């Protein structure tokens, strides 16, 4: 058996020739899951290699009313799916068979197959679903209505949504987080500089707390003790202790101007935050609440996804209309893929754990 290797950035592949010259195989390796099939080595000996296909990367184009579908082997846009107006965020359904794309100005949810990128259905009559999240117990679905100033709480029966309560909030609800016990919803108010807590079973407010300027994304530590808030109008991340009820500000972590979106590193210890004005991404140790690393991320970095092995950050470069790939080992931008206008949400099924 002989093999050759192309180690270029675009792809790596082995050409394997069997001793009996019966078959020739191309074994592709991309960033994340590898693509190939069983290689027959002659004399009945077979070597299993890995699963056959990799899931696409989805990028929401908020000002193009579309989703770019990226092939992680060729790194080309292979499909563009029309959506409702202003798709901003997306979330996997509890059964993992549908990816829900929230069209804020279109008042709708688009269900897409996360493996094939085929459109499944559209659910209309969901007012302004700017941001969205399922509860860990899979019973509740929560949306933040960014332009309409309310939080909607829906019951989820595994297929359909039923509105349980609409709660008027402060100005411009931005992002939501739900604790691991599915008892509390936390939501930031971007233009009234607040953090609110909602009791999920009763759908009533528990408390409000003032925050720094323009709070955006919110991330909860696995023990439910601390919340991290990105300050888009500031230069860092606020840390609140919520273990005793009312939120208590305990620290401001300086990261960079326009701290905005979070993505856990998958090791239950670190989380990334994009600094949209500073054009950087910071890595935070949430045990010490300190920055441990920084990466250059061009053109308004926003939402992020992480490859299954945790090495590559896929980030929406909002102002450039591109998906940017960053190698966390070399700290270098290794690829950019042109997508639509104002890309926002990024997601793939082949991702690192979210805690």
Coordinates of C-alpha atoms in Angstrom, one line a residue:
X1 CA 0.0 0.0 0.0
X2 CA 1.2 3.5 -0.8
X3 CA -0.1 6.9 0.2
X4 CA 0.4 10.5 -0.7
X5 CA -0.6 13.6 1.3
X6 CA -1.6 17.1 0.2
X7 CA -1.2 19.1 3.4
X8 CA -2.5 22.4 1.9
X9 CA -4.8 24.6 4.0
X10 CA -7.7 23.9 1.7
X11 CA -7.8 20.1 2.2
X12 CA -5.7 17.1 3.1
X13 CA -6.2 13.8 1.4
X14 CA -4.6 10.4 1.2
X15 CA -4.6 8.4 -2.1
X16 CA -4.5 4.8 -1.0
X17 CA -3.7 2.0 -3.5
X18 CA -4.5 -1.6 -2.5
X19 CA -1.9 -4.3 -3.1
X20 CA -4.2 -6.1 -5.5
X21 CA -4.9 -2.8 -7.3
X22 CA -8.6 -3.5 -6.8
X23 CA -9.6 0.0 -5.5
X24 CA -8.3 3.5 -5.1
X25 CA -9.7 5.7 -2.4
X26 CA -9.5 9.4 -1.6
X27 CA -9.6 10.0 2.1
X28 CA -10.4 13.7 2.9
X29 CA -9.8 15.4 6.1
X30 CA -11.4 18.8 6.8
X31 CA -11.5 21.1 9.9
X32 CA -13.6 19.0 12.2
X33 CA -15.0 15.6 11.3
X34 CA -13.1 13.7 8.6
X35 CA -14.7 12.3 5.5
X36 CA -14.1 8.8 4.1
X37 CA -15.1 5.2 4.1
X38 CA -13.7 1.8 4.8
X39 CA -10.5 1.1 2.9
X40 CA -10.0 -2.4 1.6
X41 CA -6.4 -3.5 1.9
X42 CA -6.6 -6.8 0.0
X43 CA -6.9 -10.3 1.2
X44 CA -10.2 -9.5 2.9
X45 CA -8.6 -7.0 5.4
X46 CA -10.6 -3.8 5.9
X47 CA -9.7 -0.7 7.9
X48 CA -12.5 1.5 9.1
X49 CA -11.7 5.2 8.7
X50 CA -14.5 7.5 10.0
X51 CA -18.0 8.7 9.2
X52 CA -18.9 9.6 5.6
X53 CA -20.1 13.2 5.7
X54 CA -19.6 16.4 7.6
X55 CA -22.4 18.7 8.5
X56 CA -22.6 22.1 6.8
X57 CA -21.9 25.4 8.5
X58 CA -24.9 27.8 8.6
X59 CA -24.4 31.6 8.5
X60 CA -27.4 33.9 8.9
X61 CA -27.3 37.0 6.7
X62 CA -29.4 39.5 8.7
X63 CA -29.6 42.1 5.9
X64 CA -30.0 39.7 3.0
X65 CA -32.9 37.7 4.5
X66 CA -31.0 34.5 3.8
X67 CA -28.8 31.7 5.2
X68 CA -25.5 30.8 3.6
X69 CA -24.7 27.1 3.7
X70 CA -20.9 26.5 3.8
X71 CA -19.2 23.2 2.8
X72 CA -16.4 22.7 5.4
X73 CA -14.3 20.8 2.9
X74 CA -14.3 23.1 -0.1
X75 CA -15.0 26.2 2.0
X76 CA -17.5 27.4 -0.5
X77 CA -21.0 28.6 -0.2
X78 CA -23.0 25.7 -1.7
X79 CA -26.5 27.0 -1.0
X80 CA -28.3 30.1 0.0
X81 CA -31.7 29.7 1.6
X82 CA -34.2 32.5 1.6
X83 CA -35.7 33.3 5.0
X84 CA -38.0 35.9 6.5
X85 CA -36.7 39.4 7.1
X86 CA -33.7 39.8 9.5
X87 CA -32.6 36.4 10.6
X88 CA -30.3 37.0 13.6
X89 CA -30.1 33.9 15.7
X90 CA -30.7 30.1 15.5
X91 CA -31.0 27.2 17.8
X92 CA -31.2 23.4 17.6
X93 CA -34.5 21.7 18.4
X94 CA -34.5 19.3 21.4
X95 CA -34.8 16.3 19.1
X96 CA -31.8 17.5 17.1
X97 CA -33.7 17.0 13.9
X98 CA -34.4 20.7 13.1
X99 CA -32.5 23.9 13.3
X100 CA -34.7 26.8 14.1
X101 CA -33.8 30.1 12.4
X102 CA -35.5 33.1 14.0
X103 CA -36.6 35.8 11.5
X104 CA -37.0 38.9 13.7
X105 CA -38.7 41.3 11.2
X106 CA -40.4 38.4 9.5
X107 CA -42.2 37.3 12.7
X108 CA -41.5 33.6 11.8
X109 CA -39.3 30.6 12.5
X110 CA -37.7 28.6 9.7
X111 CA -37.1 24.9 10.4
X112 CA -34.1 23.4 8.5
X113 CA -32.5 20.0 8.5
X114 CA -29.1 20.5 10.3
X115 CA -27.5 17.7 8.3
X116 CA -28.8 18.4 4.7
X117 CA -29.8 22.0 4.9
X118 CA -33.2 21.2 3.5
X119 CA -36.1 23.4 4.5
X120 CA -38.7 21.6 6.6
X121 CA -41.4 24.1 7.4
X122 CA -42.1 27.7 8.5
X123 CA -43.9 28.7 11.6
X124 CA -45.5 32.1 11.4
X125 CA -47.1 34.4 14.0
X126 CA -44.0 34.5 16.3
X127 CA -43.7 38.2 16.9
X128 CA -40.1 39.5 16.6
X129 CA -38.1 36.5 17.6
X130 CA -34.7 38.3 17.7
X131 CA -33.1 35.8 20.1
X132 CA -34.3 32.3 21.1
X133 CA -33.5 29.4 23.4
X134 CA -35.0 26.1 24.6
X135 CA -34.9 25.3 28.3
X136 CA -32.6 22.4 29.3
X137 CA -35.6 20.3 30.3
X138 CA -37.0 20.8 26.7
X139 CA -40.4 21.9 27.9
X140 CA -40.1 25.7 27.3
X141 CA -39.1 27.9 24.4
X142 CA -38.2 31.6 25.0
X143 CA -37.8 34.5 22.6
X144 CA -36.6 38.0 23.1
X145 CA -38.6 40.6 21.0
X146 CA -35.9 43.2 20.4
X147 CA -38.0 45.8 18.7
X148 CA -41.3 45.1 20.5
X149 CA -39.9 45.1 24.1
X150 CA -41.2 41.8 25.4
X151 CA -40.2 38.3 26.3
X152 CA -42.4 35.5 25.0
X153 CA -42.5 32.1 26.8
X154 CA -43.9 29.2 24.9
X155 CA -44.7 25.6 25.9
X156 CA -43.1 23.0 23.6
X157 CA -44.7 19.6 23.1
X158 CA -42.0 18.2 20.8
X159 CA -43.5 19.6 17.7
X160 CA -45.6 22.7 18.3
X161 CA -45.4 26.0 20.2
X162 CA -48.1 27.3 22.5
X163 CA -47.7 30.8 24.0
X164 CA -47.9 30.6 27.8
X165 CA -47.1 34.2 28.6
X166 CA -45.9 37.5 27.1
X167 CA -44.0 39.7 29.5
X168 CA -43.4 43.4 28.8
X169 CA -39.8 44.2 29.7
X170 CA -37.4 47.1 29.6
X171 CA -36.1 48.7 26.4
X172 CA -34.8 46.4 23.6
X173 CA -34.5 42.9 25.1
X174 CA -31.4 41.4 23.6
X175 CA -30.3 38.0 24.7
X176 CA -31.6 35.3 27.0
X177 CA -30.1 32.5 29.2
X178 CA -31.9 29.7 31.1
X179 CA -30.3 28.0 34.1
X180 CA -29.5 24.3 34.1
X181 CA -32.6 23.5 36.3
X182 CA -35.0 25.2 33.8
X183 CA -36.3 27.5 36.6
X184 CA -35.0 30.9 35.7
X185 CA -34.8 33.0 32.5
X186 CA -32.2 35.8 32.5
X187 CA -32.5 38.5 29.8
X188 CA -30.6 41.6 29.0
X189 CA -32.2 45.0 28.2
X190 CA -29.9 46.6 25.7
X191 CA -31.3 50.2 25.8
X192 CA -32.5 50.4 29.4
X193 CA -29.2 48.9 30.7
X194 CA -30.8 46.1 32.8
X195 CA -30.7 42.4 33.6
X196 CA -34.0 40.8 34.5
X197 CA -34.8 37.4 36.0
X198 CA -38.0 35.6 35.2
X199 CA -39.4 32.6 37.1
X200 CA -40.0 30.1 34.3
X201 CA -42.7 27.9 35.9
X202 CA -44.9 30.9 36.9
X203 CA -43.8 33.2 34.1
X204 CA -43.4 36.1 36.5
X205 CA -40.5 38.6 37.2
X206 CA -38.2 37.8 40.1
X207 CA -35.9 40.8 40.0
X208 CA -34.3 43.5 38.0
X209 CA -30.7 44.8 38.2
X210 CA -28.9 47.7 36.6
X211 CA -26.0 46.9 34.3
X212 CA -23.3 48.7 32.3
X213 CA -23.9 50.3 28.9
X214 CA -25.8 48.3 26.3
X215 CA -25.8 44.7 27.7
X216 CA -25.9 42.1 25.0
X217 CA -25.2 38.4 25.3
X218 CA -25.4 36.6 28.6
X219 CA -23.6 33.4 29.6
X220 CA -24.2 31.3 32.8
X221 CA -21.5 29.2 34.4
X222 CA -22.2 25.4 34.7
X223 CA -22.9 25.7 38.4
X224 CA -25.5 28.4 37.9
X225 CA -23.7 30.7 40.3
X226 CA -22.4 33.4 37.9
X227 CA -23.7 35.2 34.9
X228 CA -21.4 37.0 32.4
X229 CA -22.8 39.9 30.5
X230 CA -21.1 41.4 27.4
X231 CA -21.2 45.2 27.4
X232 CA -21.5 46.3 23.8
X233 CA -21.5 50.0 24.9
X234 CA -18.4 49.3 27.1
X235 CA -15.1 47.5 27.0
X236 CA -15.6 44.4 28.9
X237 CA -17.7 41.7 30.6
X238 CA -19.6 42.2 33.8
X239 CA -19.8 39.2 36.2
X240 CA -22.8 38.8 38.5
X241 CA -23.3 36.4 41.4
X242 CA -26.9 35.2 41.1
X243 CA -26.6 32.3 43.6
X244 CA -28.4 34.1 46.5
X245 CA -31.3 35.6 44.5
X246 CA -30.8 39.2 43.5
X247 CA -27.9 39.7 41.1
X248 CA -24.7 41.1 42.7
X249 CA -22.0 42.7 40.5
X250 CA -18.7 41.1 41.5
X251 CA -16.3 42.0 38.7
X252 CA -15.7 43.8 35.4
X253 CA -13.4 41.8 33.1
X254 CA -11.7 44.1 30.6
X255 CA -11.8 42.4 27.2
X256 CA -12.1 45.1 24.5
X257 CA -14.5 47.7 23.1
X258 CA -17.9 46.3 22.1
X259 CA -17.9 43.1 24.1
X260 CA -20.9 41.3 22.6
X261 CA -21.4 37.5 22.1
X262 CA -20.2 34.4 24.0
X263 CA -19.3 30.9 23.0
X264 CA -18.2 28.3 25.5
X265 CA -14.8 26.6 24.8
X266 CA -16.3 23.2 25.5
X267 CA -13.9 22.4 28.4
X268 CA -16.3 23.6 31.2
X269 CA -13.7 26.2 32.2
X270 CA -13.4 28.8 29.4
X271 CA -15.6 30.9 27.3
X272 CA -14.9 33.2 24.3
X273 CA -16.4 36.7 23.9
X274 CA -16.3 38.7 20.7
X275 CA -15.3 42.3 21.0
X276 CA -17.1 43.9 18.1
X277 CA -15.5 47.3 18.1
X278 CA -12.0 46.2 19.1
X279 CA -12.0 43.5 16.4
X280 CA -10.8 40.8 18.8
X281 CA -12.0 37.7 20.6
X282 CA -11.0 37.2 24.2
X283 CA -10.8 33.8 26.0
X284 CA -12.0 34.0 29.7
X285 CA -11.3 31.5 32.4
X286 CA -14.6 31.5 34.3
X287 CA -13.1 29.9 37.4
X288 CA -10.6 32.8 37.9
X289 CA -12.7 35.4 35.9
X290 CA -9.7 36.5 34.0
X291 CA -8.7 36.8 30.3
X292 CA -6.2 34.1 29.3
X293 CA -5.9 34.8 25.6
X294 CA -6.8 37.1 22.8
X295 CA -7.2 36.7 19.0
X296 CA -7.5 39.2 16.2
X297 CA -10.9 38.9 14.6
X298 CA -11.5 41.3 11.7
X299 CA -14.5 43.4 10.6
X300 CA -16.9 43.4 13.6
X301 CA -16.8 39.9 15.0
X302 CA -20.2 38.8 16.3
X303 CA -21.6 35.3 16.9
X304 CA -19.2 32.4 17.0
X305 CA -19.2 28.6 16.6
X306 CA -16.4 26.2 17.5
X307 CA -15.2 23.2 15.6
X308 CA -15.7 19.8 17.2
X309 CA -12.1 19.5 18.3
X310 CA -12.2 23.0 19.8
X311 CA -9.3 24.3 17.6
X312 CA -11.1 26.5 15.2
X313 CA -13.4 29.5 15.8
X314 CA -16.0 30.2 13.1
X315 CA -17.0 33.9 13.6
X316 CA -19.3 36.2 11.6
X317 CA -17.4 39.2 10.4
X318 CA -20.4 41.5 10.4
X319 CA -19.0 44.5 8.5
X320 CA -17.2 42.5 5.8
X321 CA -20.0 40.1 5.0
X322 CA -17.7 37.1 5.6
X323 CA -17.3 34.0 7.8
X324 CA -13.9 34.1 9.3
X325 CA -12.0 31.0 10.5
X326 CA -9.5 31.4 13.3
X327 CA -6.9 28.8 14.4
X328 CA -6.7 29.1 18.2
X329 CA -3.4 27.3 18.3
X330 CA -1.6 29.7 15.9
X331 CA -3.9 32.7 16.7
X332 CA -4.1 33.3 12.9
X333 CA -7.0 33.9 10.6
X334 CA -6.7 30.9 8.3
X335 CA -9.7 31.4 6.0
X336 CA -12.5 33.8 5.1
X337 CA -15.6 32.9 3.1
X338 CA -17.8 35.5 1.5
X339 CA -21.5 35.3 2.6
X340 CA -24.4 37.7 2.6
X341 CA -25.0 41.2 4.1
X342 CA -24.4 41.6 7.8
X343 CA -23.8 38.0 8.8
X344 CA -24.9 37.3 12.4
X345 CA -25.7 33.8 13.7
X346 CA -23.2 30.9 13.0
X347 CA -23.9 27.2 13.7
X348 CA -22.9 23.7 12.8
X349 CA -23.9 20.3 14.0
X350 CA -20.2 19.3 14.3
X351 CA -19.4 21.6 17.2
X352 CA -17.6 21.5 20.5
X353 CA -19.7 21.1 23.7
X354 CA -21.5 24.3 24.7
X355 CA -20.2 24.4 28.3

